[in-house]
Short mmCIF file of C-alpha atoms and ligand atoms in Angstrom, two decimals:
data_model
loop_
_atom_site.label_atom_id
_atom_site.label_comp_id
_atom_site.label_asym_id
_atom_site.label_seq_id
_atom_site.Cartn_x
_atom_site.Cartn_y
_atom_site.Cartn_z
CA MET A 1 153.62 -77.88 -98.90
CA TYR A 2 151.85 -77.16 -102.10
CA SER A 3 148.19 -75.66 -102.23
CA GLU A 4 145.55 -77.85 -104.17
CA LYS A 5 145.59 -75.43 -106.95
CA VAL A 6 149.60 -75.45 -107.20
CA ILE A 7 149.10 -79.12 -107.40
CA ASP A 8 146.24 -78.86 -109.93
CA HIS A 9 148.40 -76.78 -112.32
CA PHE A 10 151.52 -78.76 -112.04
CA SER A 11 149.14 -81.61 -112.87
CA ASN A 12 147.16 -80.28 -115.60
CA PRO A 13 148.99 -77.22 -116.63
CA HIS A 14 146.86 -74.91 -118.81
CA ASN A 15 148.39 -73.16 -122.31
CA VAL A 16 151.67 -75.52 -122.57
CA GLY A 17 153.52 -75.19 -125.40
CA GLU A 18 154.67 -72.96 -128.37
CA LEU A 19 152.23 -70.59 -129.18
CA GLU A 20 151.22 -69.99 -133.12
CA GLY A 21 151.35 -66.68 -133.99
CA ALA A 22 153.28 -65.62 -131.29
CA ASN A 23 154.79 -61.54 -131.61
CA ALA A 24 156.02 -61.53 -128.26
CA VAL A 25 158.46 -64.10 -126.87
CA GLY A 26 160.46 -63.41 -123.08
CA GLU A 27 162.64 -66.37 -121.64
CA VAL A 28 164.09 -65.95 -118.27
CA GLY A 29 166.32 -67.94 -115.84
CA ASN A 30 167.24 -67.63 -112.29
CA ALA A 31 170.69 -68.99 -112.02
CA ARG A 32 170.39 -70.68 -108.47
CA CYS A 33 168.04 -73.27 -109.31
CA GLY A 34 168.73 -73.43 -113.43
CA ASP A 35 165.33 -73.55 -113.97
CA ILE A 36 164.31 -71.82 -117.52
CA MET A 37 160.78 -69.89 -118.03
CA ARG A 38 159.71 -68.98 -122.05
CA MET A 39 156.49 -67.01 -122.02
CA TYR A 40 154.76 -66.93 -126.03
CA LEU A 41 151.88 -64.27 -126.42
CA LYS A 42 149.86 -63.18 -129.23
CA ILE A 43 149.35 -59.34 -129.07
CA GLU A 44 146.68 -57.47 -131.32
CA ASP A 45 146.09 -53.86 -130.94
CA ASP A 46 148.02 -53.58 -127.42
CA VAL A 47 145.76 -56.57 -126.10
CA ILE A 48 147.61 -59.95 -124.83
CA LYS A 49 145.04 -62.19 -127.01
CA ASP A 50 146.68 -65.31 -126.15
CA ALA A 51 149.39 -66.56 -123.75
CA SER A 52 151.24 -70.13 -123.71
CA PHE A 53 154.44 -71.33 -121.94
CA LYS A 54 157.40 -73.57 -121.55
CA THR A 55 159.11 -73.92 -118.79
CA PHE A 56 161.87 -76.19 -117.15
CA GLY A 57 161.50 -75.69 -113.63
CA CYS A 58 160.50 -76.94 -110.57
CA CYS A 59 156.68 -77.48 -109.94
CA ALA A 60 156.23 -74.17 -108.33
CA ALA A 61 157.74 -72.76 -111.48
CA ILE A 62 155.55 -74.79 -113.96
CA ALA A 63 152.59 -73.88 -111.66
CA SER A 64 153.10 -70.31 -111.74
CA SER A 65 153.73 -70.02 -115.67
CA SER A 66 149.99 -72.20 -116.51
CA VAL A 67 148.52 -69.35 -113.62
CA THR A 68 150.04 -66.59 -115.64
CA THR A 69 149.49 -67.87 -118.81
CA ASP A 70 145.39 -67.88 -117.81
CA LEU A 71 145.64 -64.20 -115.74
CA ILE A 72 147.58 -62.10 -118.49
CA LYS A 73 145.31 -63.07 -121.26
CA GLY A 74 143.10 -60.00 -122.32
CA MET A 75 145.32 -58.03 -120.57
CA THR A 76 146.59 -54.57 -122.20
CA VAL A 77 150.14 -54.21 -122.71
CA ASP A 78 150.58 -51.58 -120.29
CA GLU A 79 148.41 -53.70 -117.59
CA ALA A 80 150.58 -57.02 -118.25
CA LEU A 81 153.79 -54.35 -117.36
CA LYS A 82 152.47 -54.07 -113.80
CA PHE A 83 151.60 -57.98 -113.45
CA LYS A 84 153.07 -58.44 -110.09
CA ASN A 85 154.36 -61.96 -108.85
CA ALA A 86 152.14 -61.38 -105.78
CA THR A 87 149.26 -61.97 -107.96
CA VAL A 88 150.70 -64.92 -109.18
CA VAL A 89 150.97 -66.03 -105.42
CA ASP A 90 147.54 -65.30 -104.59
CA ALA A 91 146.26 -67.21 -107.44
CA LEU A 92 148.01 -70.37 -106.31
CA GLY A 93 146.91 -69.93 -103.29
CA GLY A 94 150.14 -69.28 -101.86
CA LEU A 95 154.00 -70.39 -102.10
CA PRO A 96 156.10 -72.06 -99.91
CA PRO A 97 158.55 -69.24 -98.83
CA ALA A 98 161.28 -70.99 -100.62
CA LYS A 99 159.18 -71.15 -103.84
CA VAL A 100 158.21 -67.37 -103.93
CA HIS A 101 161.04 -66.97 -106.59
CA CYS A 102 159.51 -69.20 -109.20
CA SER A 103 156.50 -67.00 -109.42
CA VAL A 104 158.93 -63.68 -110.08
CA LEU A 105 160.25 -65.74 -113.11
CA ALA A 106 156.56 -65.19 -114.43
CA GLU A 107 156.19 -61.98 -113.65
CA GLU A 108 160.03 -61.27 -115.00
CA ALA A 109 159.04 -63.60 -118.26
CA ILE A 110 155.83 -60.92 -118.85
CA LYS A 111 158.17 -58.33 -118.78
CA GLN A 112 160.77 -59.44 -120.80
CA ALA A 113 158.34 -60.11 -123.78
CA ILE A 114 156.22 -57.04 -123.19
CA GLY A 115 160.08 -55.24 -123.79
CA ASN A 116 160.60 -57.38 -126.81
CA TYR A 117 157.38 -56.86 -128.23
CA LYS A 118 157.91 -52.65 -127.45
CA LYS A 119 161.31 -53.10 -128.59
CA GLY A 120 159.71 -54.89 -132.39
CA GLN A 121 157.54 -51.96 -132.73
CA GLU A 122 160.39 -49.80 -132.43
CA THR A 123 162.58 -51.11 -135.03
CA ALA A 124 159.05 -51.99 -137.55
CA GLN A 125 158.59 -47.64 -137.23
FE1 FES B 205 164.03 -72.25 -109.09
FE2 FES B 205 161.34 -72.92 -108.91
S1 FES B 205 163.15 -73.55 -107.72
S2 FES B 205 162.17 -71.65 -110.05
#
């Protein structure tokens, strides 16, 4: 059912846990399955220098979080705002149709983290 990449990211997830010095956090959930994903980003000069996650969820949600934190590092804030769940699905070698929503959580968590970062910048000015 799952690709080797999904199983690999699920078994050995990258960038797990809170990120020290994170200045952007996004948390989203899916009401249907009850899974929750939290992404931590460290942004400097509008570039994502580091990323990590804490996800309470299914195998596909953990794998999506793990690969997303790998992919997002080095992106600018504006690039990250265009980040799509299809990129996550591709990087994982595909997801079963019933599990595509798990990759959508990753896209939403990143967008929410960046939104919070931008709001923080506005209030700091
Ligand atoms: Fe809901 Fe995976 S089943 S995020």
